[in-house]
Coordinates of C-alpha atoms and ligand atoms in Angstrom, one line a residue:
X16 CA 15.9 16.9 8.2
X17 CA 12.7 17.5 6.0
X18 CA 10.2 19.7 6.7
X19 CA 7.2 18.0 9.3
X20 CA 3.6 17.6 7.6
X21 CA 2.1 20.5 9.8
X22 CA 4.6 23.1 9.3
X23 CA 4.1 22.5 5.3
X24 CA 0.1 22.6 6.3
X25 CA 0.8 25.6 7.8
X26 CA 3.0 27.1 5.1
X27 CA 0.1 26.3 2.3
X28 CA -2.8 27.5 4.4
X29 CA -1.1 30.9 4.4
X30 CA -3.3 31.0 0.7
X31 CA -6.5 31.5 1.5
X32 CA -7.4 30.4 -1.9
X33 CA -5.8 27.3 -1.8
X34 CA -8.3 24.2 -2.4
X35 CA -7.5 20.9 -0.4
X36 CA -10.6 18.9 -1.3
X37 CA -12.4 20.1 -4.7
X38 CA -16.0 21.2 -3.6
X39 CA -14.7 21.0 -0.3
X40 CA -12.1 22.4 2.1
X41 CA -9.5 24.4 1.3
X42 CA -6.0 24.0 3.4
X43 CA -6.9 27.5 5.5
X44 CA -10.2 25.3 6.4
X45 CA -8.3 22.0 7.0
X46 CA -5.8 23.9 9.3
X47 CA -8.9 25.1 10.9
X48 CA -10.6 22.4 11.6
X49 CA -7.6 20.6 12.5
X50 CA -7.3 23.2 15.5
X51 CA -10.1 22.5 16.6
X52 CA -9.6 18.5 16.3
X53 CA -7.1 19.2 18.0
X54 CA -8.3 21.1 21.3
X55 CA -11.3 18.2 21.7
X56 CA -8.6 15.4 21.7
X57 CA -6.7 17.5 24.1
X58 CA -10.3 18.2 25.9
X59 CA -11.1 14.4 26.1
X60 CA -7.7 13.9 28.0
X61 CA -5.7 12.1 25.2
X62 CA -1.9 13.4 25.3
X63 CA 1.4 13.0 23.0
X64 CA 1.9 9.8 22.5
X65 CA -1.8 8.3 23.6
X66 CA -3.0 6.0 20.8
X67 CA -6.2 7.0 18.6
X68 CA -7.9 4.6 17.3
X69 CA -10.1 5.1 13.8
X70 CA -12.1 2.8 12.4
X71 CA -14.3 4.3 9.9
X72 CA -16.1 4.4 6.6
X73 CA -13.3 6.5 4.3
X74 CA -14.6 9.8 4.6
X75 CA -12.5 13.4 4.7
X76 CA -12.7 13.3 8.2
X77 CA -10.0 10.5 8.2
X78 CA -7.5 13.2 7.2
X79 CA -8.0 16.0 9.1
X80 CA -8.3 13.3 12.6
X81 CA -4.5 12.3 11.1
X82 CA -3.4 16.0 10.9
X83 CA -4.7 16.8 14.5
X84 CA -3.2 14.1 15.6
X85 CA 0.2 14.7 14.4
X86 CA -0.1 18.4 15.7
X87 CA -1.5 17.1 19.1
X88 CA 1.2 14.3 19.1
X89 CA -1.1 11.8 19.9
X90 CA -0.4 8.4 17.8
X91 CA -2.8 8.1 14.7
X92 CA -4.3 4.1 14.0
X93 CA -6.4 3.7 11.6
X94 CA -8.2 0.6 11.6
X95 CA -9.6 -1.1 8.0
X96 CA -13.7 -0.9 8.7
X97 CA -13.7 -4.4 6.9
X98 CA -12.5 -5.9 9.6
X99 CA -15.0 -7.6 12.1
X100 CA -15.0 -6.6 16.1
X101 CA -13.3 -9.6 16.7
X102 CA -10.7 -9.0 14.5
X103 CA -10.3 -5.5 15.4
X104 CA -10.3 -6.8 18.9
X105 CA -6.3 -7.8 18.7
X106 CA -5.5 -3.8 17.8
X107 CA -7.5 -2.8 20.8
X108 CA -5.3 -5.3 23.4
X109 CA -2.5 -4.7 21.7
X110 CA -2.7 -0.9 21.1
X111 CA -4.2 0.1 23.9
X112 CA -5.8 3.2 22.6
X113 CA -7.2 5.8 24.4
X114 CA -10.2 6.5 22.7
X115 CA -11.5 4.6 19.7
X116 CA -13.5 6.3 17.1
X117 CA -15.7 4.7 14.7
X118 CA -19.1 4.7 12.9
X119 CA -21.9 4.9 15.0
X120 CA -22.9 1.2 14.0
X121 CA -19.5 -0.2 15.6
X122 CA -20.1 1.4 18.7
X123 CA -21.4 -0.7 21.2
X124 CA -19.0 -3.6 19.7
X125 CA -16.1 -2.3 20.4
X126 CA -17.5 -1.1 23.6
X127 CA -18.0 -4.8 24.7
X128 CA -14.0 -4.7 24.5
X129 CA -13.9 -2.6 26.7
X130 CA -12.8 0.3 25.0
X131 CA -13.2 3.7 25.1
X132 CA -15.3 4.8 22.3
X133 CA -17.0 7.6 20.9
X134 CA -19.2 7.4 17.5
X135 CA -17.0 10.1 14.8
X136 CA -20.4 12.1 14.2
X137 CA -20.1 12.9 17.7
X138 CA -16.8 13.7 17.9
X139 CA -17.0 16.1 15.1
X140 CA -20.5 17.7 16.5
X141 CA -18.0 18.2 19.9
X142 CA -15.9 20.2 17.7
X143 CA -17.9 23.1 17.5
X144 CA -17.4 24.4 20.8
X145 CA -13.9 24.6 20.3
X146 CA -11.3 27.5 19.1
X147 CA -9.4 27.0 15.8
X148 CA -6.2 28.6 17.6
X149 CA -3.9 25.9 19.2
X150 CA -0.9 26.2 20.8
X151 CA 1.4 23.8 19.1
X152 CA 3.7 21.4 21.1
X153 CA 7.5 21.1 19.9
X154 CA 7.8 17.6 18.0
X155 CA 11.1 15.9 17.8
X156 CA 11.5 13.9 14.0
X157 CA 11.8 11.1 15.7
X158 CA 8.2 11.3 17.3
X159 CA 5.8 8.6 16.8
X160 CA 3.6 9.6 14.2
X161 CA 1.1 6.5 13.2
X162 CA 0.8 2.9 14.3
X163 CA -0.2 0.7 10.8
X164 CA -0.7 -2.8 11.1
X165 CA 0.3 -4.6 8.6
X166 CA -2.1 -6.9 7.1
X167 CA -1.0 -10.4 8.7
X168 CA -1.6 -12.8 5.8
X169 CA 0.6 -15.2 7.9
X170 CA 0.2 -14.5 11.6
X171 CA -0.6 -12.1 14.4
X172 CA -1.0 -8.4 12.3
X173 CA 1.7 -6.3 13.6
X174 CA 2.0 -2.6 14.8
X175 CA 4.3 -0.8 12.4
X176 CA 5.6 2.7 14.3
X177 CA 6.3 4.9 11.7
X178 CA 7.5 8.4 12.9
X179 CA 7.4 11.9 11.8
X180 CA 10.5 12.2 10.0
X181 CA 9.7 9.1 8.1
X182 CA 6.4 10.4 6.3
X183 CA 7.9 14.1 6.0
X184 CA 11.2 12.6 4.2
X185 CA 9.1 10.2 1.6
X186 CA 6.5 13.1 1.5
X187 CA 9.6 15.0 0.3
X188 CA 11.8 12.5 -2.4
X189 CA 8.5 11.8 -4.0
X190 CA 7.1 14.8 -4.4
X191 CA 10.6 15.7 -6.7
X192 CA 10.4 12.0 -8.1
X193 CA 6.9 12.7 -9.5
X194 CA 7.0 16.4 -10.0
X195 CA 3.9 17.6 -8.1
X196 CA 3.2 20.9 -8.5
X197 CA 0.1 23.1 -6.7
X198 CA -1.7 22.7 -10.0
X199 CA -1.4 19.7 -9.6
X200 CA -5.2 17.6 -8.7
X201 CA -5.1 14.0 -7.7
X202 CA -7.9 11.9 -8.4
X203 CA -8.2 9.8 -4.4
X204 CA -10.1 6.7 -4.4
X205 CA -7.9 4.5 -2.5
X206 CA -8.9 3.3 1.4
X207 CA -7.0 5.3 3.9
X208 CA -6.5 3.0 6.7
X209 CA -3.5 1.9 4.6
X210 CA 0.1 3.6 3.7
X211 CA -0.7 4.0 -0.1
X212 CA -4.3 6.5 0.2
X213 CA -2.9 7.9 3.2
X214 CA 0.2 8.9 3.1
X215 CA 1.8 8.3 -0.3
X216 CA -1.1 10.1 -1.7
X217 CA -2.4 12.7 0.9
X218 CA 1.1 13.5 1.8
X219 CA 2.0 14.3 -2.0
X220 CA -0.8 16.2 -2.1
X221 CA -0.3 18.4 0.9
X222 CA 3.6 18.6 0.1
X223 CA 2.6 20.2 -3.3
X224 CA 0.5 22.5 -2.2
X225 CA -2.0 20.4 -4.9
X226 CA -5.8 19.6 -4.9
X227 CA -7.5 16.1 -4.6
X228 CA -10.8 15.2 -6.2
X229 CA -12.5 13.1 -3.0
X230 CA -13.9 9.8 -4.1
X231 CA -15.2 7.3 -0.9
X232 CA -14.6 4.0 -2.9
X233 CA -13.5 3.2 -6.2
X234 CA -16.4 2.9 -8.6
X235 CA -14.6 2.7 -12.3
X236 CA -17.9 4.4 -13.6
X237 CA -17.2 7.9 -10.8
X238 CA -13.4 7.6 -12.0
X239 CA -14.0 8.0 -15.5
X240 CA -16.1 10.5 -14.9
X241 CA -13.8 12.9 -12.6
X242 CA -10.4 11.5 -14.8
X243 CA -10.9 14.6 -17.0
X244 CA -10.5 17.3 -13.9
X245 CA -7.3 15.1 -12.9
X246 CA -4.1 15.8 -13.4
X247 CA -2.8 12.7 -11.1
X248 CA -4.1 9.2 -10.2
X249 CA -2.7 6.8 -7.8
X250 CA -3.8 2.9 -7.8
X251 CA -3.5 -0.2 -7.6
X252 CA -3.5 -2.8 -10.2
X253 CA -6.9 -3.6 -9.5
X254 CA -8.1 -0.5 -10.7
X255 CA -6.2 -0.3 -13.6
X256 CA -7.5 -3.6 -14.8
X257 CA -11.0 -2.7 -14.2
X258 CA -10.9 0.4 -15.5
X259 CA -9.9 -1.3 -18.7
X260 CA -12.7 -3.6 -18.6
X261 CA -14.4 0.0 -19.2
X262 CA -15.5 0.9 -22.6
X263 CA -15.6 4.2 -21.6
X264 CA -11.7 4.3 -21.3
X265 CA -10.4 6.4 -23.8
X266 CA -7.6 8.9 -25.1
X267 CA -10.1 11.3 -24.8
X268 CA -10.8 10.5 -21.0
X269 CA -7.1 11.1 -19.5
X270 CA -6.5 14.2 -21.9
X271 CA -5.7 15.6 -18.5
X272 CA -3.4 13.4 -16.9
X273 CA 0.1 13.4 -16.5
X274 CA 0.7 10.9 -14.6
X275 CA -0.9 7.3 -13.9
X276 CA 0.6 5.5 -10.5
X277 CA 0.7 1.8 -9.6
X278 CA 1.4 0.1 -6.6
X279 CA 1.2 -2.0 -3.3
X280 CA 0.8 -5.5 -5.3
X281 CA 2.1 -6.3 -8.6
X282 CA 0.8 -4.7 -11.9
X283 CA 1.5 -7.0 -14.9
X284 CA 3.3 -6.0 -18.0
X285 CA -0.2 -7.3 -20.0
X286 CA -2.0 -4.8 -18.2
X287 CA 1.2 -2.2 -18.4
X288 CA 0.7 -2.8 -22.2
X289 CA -2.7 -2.7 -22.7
X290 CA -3.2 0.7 -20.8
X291 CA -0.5 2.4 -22.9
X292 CA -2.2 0.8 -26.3
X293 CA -5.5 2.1 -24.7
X294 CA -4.6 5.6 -23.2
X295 CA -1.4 6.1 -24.5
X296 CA -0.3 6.3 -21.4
X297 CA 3.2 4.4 -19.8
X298 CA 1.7 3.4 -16.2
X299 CA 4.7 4.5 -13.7
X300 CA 5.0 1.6 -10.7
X301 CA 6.5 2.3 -7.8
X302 CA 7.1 -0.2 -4.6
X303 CA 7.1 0.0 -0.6
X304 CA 5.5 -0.9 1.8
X305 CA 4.1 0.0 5.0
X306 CA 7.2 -0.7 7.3
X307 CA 9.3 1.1 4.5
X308 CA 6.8 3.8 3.0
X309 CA 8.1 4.1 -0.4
X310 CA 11.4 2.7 -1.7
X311 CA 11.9 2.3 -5.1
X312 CA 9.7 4.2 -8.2
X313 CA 10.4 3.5 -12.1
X314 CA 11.6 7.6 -13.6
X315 CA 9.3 10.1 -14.4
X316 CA 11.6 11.2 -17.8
X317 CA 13.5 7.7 -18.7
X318 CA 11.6 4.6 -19.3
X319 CA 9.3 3.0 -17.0
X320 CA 9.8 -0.6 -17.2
X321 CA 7.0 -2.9 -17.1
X322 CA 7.8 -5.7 -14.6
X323 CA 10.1 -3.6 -12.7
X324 CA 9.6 -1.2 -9.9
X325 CA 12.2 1.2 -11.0
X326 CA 15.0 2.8 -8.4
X327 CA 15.8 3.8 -5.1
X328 CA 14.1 6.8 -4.1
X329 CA 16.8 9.5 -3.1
X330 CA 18.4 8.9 -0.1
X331 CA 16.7 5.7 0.1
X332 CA 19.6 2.4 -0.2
X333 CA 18.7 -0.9 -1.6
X334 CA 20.7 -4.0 -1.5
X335 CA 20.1 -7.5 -2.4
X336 CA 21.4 -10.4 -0.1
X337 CA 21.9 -14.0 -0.4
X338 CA 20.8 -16.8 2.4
X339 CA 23.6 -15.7 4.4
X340 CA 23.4 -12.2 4.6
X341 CA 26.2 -11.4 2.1
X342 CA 25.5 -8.9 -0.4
X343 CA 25.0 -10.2 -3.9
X344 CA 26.2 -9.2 -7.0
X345 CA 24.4 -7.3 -9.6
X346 CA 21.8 -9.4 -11.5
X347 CA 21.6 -11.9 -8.8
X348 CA 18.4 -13.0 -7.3
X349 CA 17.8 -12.4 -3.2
X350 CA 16.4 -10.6 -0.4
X351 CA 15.5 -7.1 -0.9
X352 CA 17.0 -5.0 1.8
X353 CA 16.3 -1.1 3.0
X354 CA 17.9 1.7 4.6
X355 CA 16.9 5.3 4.8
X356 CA 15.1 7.7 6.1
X357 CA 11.8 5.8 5.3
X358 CA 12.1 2.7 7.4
X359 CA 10.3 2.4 10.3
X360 CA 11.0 2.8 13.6
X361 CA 10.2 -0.8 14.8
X362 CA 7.3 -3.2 15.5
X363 CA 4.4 -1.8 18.4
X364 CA 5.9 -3.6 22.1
X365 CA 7.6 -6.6 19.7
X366 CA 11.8 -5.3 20.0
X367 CA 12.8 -9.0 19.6
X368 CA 10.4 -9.5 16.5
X369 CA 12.3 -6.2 15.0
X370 CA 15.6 -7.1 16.0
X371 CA 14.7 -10.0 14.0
X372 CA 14.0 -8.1 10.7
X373 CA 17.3 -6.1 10.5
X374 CA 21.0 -6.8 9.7
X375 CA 23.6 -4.0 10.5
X376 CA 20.7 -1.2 10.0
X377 CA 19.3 -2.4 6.8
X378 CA 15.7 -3.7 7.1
X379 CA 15.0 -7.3 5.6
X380 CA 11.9 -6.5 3.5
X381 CA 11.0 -10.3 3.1
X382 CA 10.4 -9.7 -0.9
X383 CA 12.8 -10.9 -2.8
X384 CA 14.4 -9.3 -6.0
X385 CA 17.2 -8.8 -8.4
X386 CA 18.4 -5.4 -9.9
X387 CA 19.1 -5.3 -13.8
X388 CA 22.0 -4.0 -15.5
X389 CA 20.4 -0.4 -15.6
X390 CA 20.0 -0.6 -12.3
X391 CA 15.9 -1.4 -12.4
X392 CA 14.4 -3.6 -9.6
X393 CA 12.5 -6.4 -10.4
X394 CA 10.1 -8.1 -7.4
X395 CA 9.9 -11.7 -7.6
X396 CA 7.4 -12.2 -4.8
X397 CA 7.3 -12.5 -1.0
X398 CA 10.4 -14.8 0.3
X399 CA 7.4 -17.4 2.3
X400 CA 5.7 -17.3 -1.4
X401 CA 9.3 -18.7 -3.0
X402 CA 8.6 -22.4 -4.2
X403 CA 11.3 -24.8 -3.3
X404 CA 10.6 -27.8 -5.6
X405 CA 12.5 -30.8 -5.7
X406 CA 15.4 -28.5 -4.0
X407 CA 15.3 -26.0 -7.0
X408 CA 14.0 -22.6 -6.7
X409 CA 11.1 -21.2 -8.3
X410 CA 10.5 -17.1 -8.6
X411 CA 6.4 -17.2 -8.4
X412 CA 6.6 -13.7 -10.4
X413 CA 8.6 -15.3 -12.9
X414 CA 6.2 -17.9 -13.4
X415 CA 3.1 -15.7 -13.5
X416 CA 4.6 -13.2 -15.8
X417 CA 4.3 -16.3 -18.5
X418 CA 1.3 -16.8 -17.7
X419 CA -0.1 -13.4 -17.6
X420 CA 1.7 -13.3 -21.3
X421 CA -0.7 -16.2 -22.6
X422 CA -4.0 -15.5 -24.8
X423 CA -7.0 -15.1 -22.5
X424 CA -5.2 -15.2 -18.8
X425 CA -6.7 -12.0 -16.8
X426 CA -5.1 -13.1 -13.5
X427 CA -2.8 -15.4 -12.1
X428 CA -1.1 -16.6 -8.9
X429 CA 1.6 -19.5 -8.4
X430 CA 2.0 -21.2 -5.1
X431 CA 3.9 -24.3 -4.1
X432 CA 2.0 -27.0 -2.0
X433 CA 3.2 -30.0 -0.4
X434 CA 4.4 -32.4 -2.6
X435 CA 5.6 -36.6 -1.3
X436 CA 8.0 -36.3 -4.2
X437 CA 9.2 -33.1 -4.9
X438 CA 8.6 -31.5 -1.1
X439 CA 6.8 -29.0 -2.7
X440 CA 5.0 -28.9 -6.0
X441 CA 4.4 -25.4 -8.5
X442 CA 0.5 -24.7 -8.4
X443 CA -1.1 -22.4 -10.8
X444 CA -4.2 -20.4 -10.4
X445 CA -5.5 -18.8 -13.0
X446 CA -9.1 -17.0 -14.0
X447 CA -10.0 -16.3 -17.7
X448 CA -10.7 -13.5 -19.5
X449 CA -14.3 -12.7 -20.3
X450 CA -15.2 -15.0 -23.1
X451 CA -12.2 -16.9 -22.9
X452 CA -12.2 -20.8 -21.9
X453 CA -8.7 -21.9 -20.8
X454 CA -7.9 -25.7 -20.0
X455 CA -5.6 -26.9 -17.5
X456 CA -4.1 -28.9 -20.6
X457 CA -3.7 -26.0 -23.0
X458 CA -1.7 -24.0 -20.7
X459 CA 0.5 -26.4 -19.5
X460 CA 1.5 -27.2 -23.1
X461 CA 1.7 -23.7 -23.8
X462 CA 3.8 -22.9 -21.2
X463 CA 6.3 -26.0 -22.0
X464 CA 8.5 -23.7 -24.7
X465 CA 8.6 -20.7 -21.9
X466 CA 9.6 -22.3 -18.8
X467 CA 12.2 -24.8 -17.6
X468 CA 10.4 -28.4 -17.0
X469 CA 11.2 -27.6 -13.2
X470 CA 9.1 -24.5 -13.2
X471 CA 5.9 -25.9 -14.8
X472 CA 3.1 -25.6 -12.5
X473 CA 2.6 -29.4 -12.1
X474 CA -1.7 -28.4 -11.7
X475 CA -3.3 -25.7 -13.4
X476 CA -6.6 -24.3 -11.7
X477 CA -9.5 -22.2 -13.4
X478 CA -11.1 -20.0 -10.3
X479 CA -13.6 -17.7 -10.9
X480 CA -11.6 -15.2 -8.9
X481 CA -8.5 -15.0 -6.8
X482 CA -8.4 -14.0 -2.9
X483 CA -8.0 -10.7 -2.6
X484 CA -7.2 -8.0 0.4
X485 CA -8.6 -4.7 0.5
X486 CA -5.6 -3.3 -1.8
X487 CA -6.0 -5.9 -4.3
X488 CA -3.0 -7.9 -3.5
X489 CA -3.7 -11.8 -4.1
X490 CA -3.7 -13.2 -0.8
X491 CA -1.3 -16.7 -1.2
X492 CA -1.8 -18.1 2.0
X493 CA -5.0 -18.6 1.2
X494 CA -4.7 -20.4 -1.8
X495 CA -2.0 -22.6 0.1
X496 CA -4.3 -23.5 2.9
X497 CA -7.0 -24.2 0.5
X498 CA -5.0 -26.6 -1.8
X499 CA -2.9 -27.9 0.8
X500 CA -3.8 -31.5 -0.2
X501 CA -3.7 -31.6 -3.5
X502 CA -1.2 -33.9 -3.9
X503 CA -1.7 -35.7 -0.5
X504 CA -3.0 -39.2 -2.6
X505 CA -0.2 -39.0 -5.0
Ligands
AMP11 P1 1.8 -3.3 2.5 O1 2.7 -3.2 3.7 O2 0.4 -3.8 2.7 O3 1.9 -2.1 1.7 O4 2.5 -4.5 1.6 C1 3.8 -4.3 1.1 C2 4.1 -5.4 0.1 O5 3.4 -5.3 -1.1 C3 5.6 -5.4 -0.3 O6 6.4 -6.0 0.7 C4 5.5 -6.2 -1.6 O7 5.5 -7.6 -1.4 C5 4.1 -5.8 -2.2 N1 4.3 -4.7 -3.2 C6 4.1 -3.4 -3.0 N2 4.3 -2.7 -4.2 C7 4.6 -3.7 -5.1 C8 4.9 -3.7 -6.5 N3 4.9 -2.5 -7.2 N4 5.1 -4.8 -7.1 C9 5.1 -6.0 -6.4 N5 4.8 -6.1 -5.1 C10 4.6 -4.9 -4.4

């Protein structure tokens, strides 16, 4: 068993020195304030295994109300604030939280559910009264720890239970995996209602005993300026890419850094190359995802493959399945399966929908891959995103990565749309590079000497941007439902 998240809180508030937040708490202050967190939830009536609700602006707060509530027991559920009260209305029924915190402008809405709410500047301001000493429950591994939903692209968001053991063991491989040390200091400026900001990154953090430079949102112009008193960032592709839209990216900028980390949607080897020719650093990408936590990271010493997500994390299994469930050989293309510590513990009230999702203990991920000779996984997109055109197969990432290779292509995302002929036909989008003018004709002929005749998109489309969520991954069903008749006078 690994060590649980409040016992290593506990073990690096024993420094009094010890900074948390730089120009902000230190971990004798978190585990504080987290005691007192603590006795108001326990003064409000919530109880281990009572859902909290949090639906807020990201602010520090967010992670001392997820450390009180793993020492109280009661289940953490953080809430994107982009979402609208209607759509936060389905966690509400669904959850059935206790208490629901949130910004004092979301108040009344979510009070017109019928929830219990309570603005967080209150709930903070209630804190005062309250002791720092609490009287820790016993916690079993297995606890609950956190509902997440995932992000639903395609159909009702589901709660992902993820338990105590689960965050403490990935808290643990990845801390070796990425070698953070308490001098470590992690530049944060990812959202933490999701997996990534919250756990990947706070937990590493914590785990080392490390420091994190606070940022709210990311704003390339604040990154570049705090990159030089960092030692560590986490991001997504997004921020890489905008960052190198930056002229203020330099050598000189990440003197610093030891480490750059990518992950949660796919970072493309042009953008892999160009930060290395620009920084001279090799960006190391890692993938998982929120019913997994992390499974697979490219090596901190050997090469960090561009393309490729790299290897099991230790203890973590991966195996790659065909349509019937039978495991594949190596090099062959197919569903990406998980088992370990880090999988979940099953979908909130839905036991059918997660018997559904597993075969003999292995969770079906519902990316599909293939692992190279070396032993490096490769992500060739989400199994509903696979194109299936006149009964061939087509690997979206495969396609993209061509793409992505050609002169003036910033971004790109291949779906399949209905086709009379072909049942489904390969659709490109694409958008430009600043400056540059790409025609649906010049790609198409560019790609002919790259890609089988089966593969080329049969439409190429310009946008001025693709659809996005909140962690920068393109959002395909979107694109599907918008050009869902393209080909419906053909
Ligand atoms: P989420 O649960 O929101 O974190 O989304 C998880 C999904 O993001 C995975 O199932 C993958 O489809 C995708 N993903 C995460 N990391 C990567 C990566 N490095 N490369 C490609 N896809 C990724």
């Amino acid at each position: 068993m690994s060590t649980d998240v409040i016992a290593k809180l506990k073990q690096m508030a024993a420094d009094p020195d010890r900074v948390w937040i730089r120009g902000g708490q230190t971990y004798a202050g978190l585990l504080a304030e987290t005691g007192r967190l603590s006795n108001t939830l326990v003064s409000l009536g919530l109880r281990k295994g009572d859902r909290l609700l949090l639906q807020v602006d990201k602010c520090e707060a967010v992670l001392s109300l997820y450390l009180a509530c793993l020492r109280t027991g009661v289940v953490f559920l953080p809430v994107n604030p982009g979402y609208t009260v209607a759509e936060t209305e389905h966690f509400l029924r669904d959850a059935e939280p206790a208490l629901a915190v949130t910004d004092p402008g979301r108040v009344d809405g979510l009070a017109a559910l019928g929830a219990r709410v309570m603005a967080l500047p209150e709930l903070l301001a209630r804190t005062a009264g309250q002791g720092e000493a609490f009287p820790d429950p016993a916690h079993d591994p297995d606890d609950l720890a956190a509902i997440l939903y995932t992000s639903g692209t395609t159909g009702r968001s589901k709660g992902v239970m993820l338990t105590r053991e689960n965050l403490a063991s990935n808290a643990e491989a990845l801390v070796g995996l990425w070698r953070f040390a308490e001098t470590d200091v992690l530049l944060h400026a990812l959202p933490v209602f999701h997996t990534h900001g919250l756990f990947v990154a706070t937990n590493c953090v914590l785990y080392a005993g490390a420091s994190m430079i606070f940022h709210r949102s990311f704003q390339p112009a604040g990154v570049l300026a705090a990159l030089p008193d960092a030692t560590v960032m986490m991001g997504v592709p997004t921020f890489y890419s905008r960052l190198l839209a930056d002229t203020g990216l330099s050598h000189a900028t990440v003197a610093q850094i030891r480490l750059f980390i990518s992950g949660s949607a796919p970072l493309s080897p042009a953008t892999h190359a160009e930060w290395q020719a620009r920084t001279g650093h090799a960006i190391l990408e890692r993938y998982g995802m929120t019913e997994t936590n992390m499974i697979t990271s490219n090596p901190y010493d050997g090469s960090r493959r561009a393309g490729t997500v790299g290897m099991p994390l230790p203890g973590v299994g991966v195996r790659i399945t065909g349509p019937d469930g039978q495991v594949l050989p190596q090099g062959e293309a197919g569903s990406i399966e998980v088992r370990g510590p880090n999988v979940f513990k099953g979908y909130w009230r839905l036991p059918e929908k997660t018997a559904e999702e597993f075969r003999d203990g292995w969770f079906i991920t519902g990316d599909m891959g293939a692992v190279d000779v070396q032993g490096y996984l490769s992500i060739l997109g989400r199994a509903k995103d696979l194109v299936i055109t006149g009964g061939l197969n087509v690997y979206p990432a495969e396609v993209e990565a061509a793409l992505d290779d050609l002169p003036g292509v910033a971004a790109s995302a291949v779906i399949g749309v209905p086709h009379p002929d072909f049942g489904e036909a390969v659709v490109a989008c694409l958008v430009a590079a600043p400056k540059a003018t790409l025609t649906e004709e010049a790609i198409r002929s560019l790609l002919r000497n790259r890609l089988a005749a089966f593969k080329l998109p049969k439409r190429v489309l310009i946008l001025d941007e693709l659809p996005r969520n909140a962690m920068g991954k393109v959002q395909k069903a979107e694109l599907r439902r918008r050009y869902s008749d393209l080909f419906a006078a053909a």
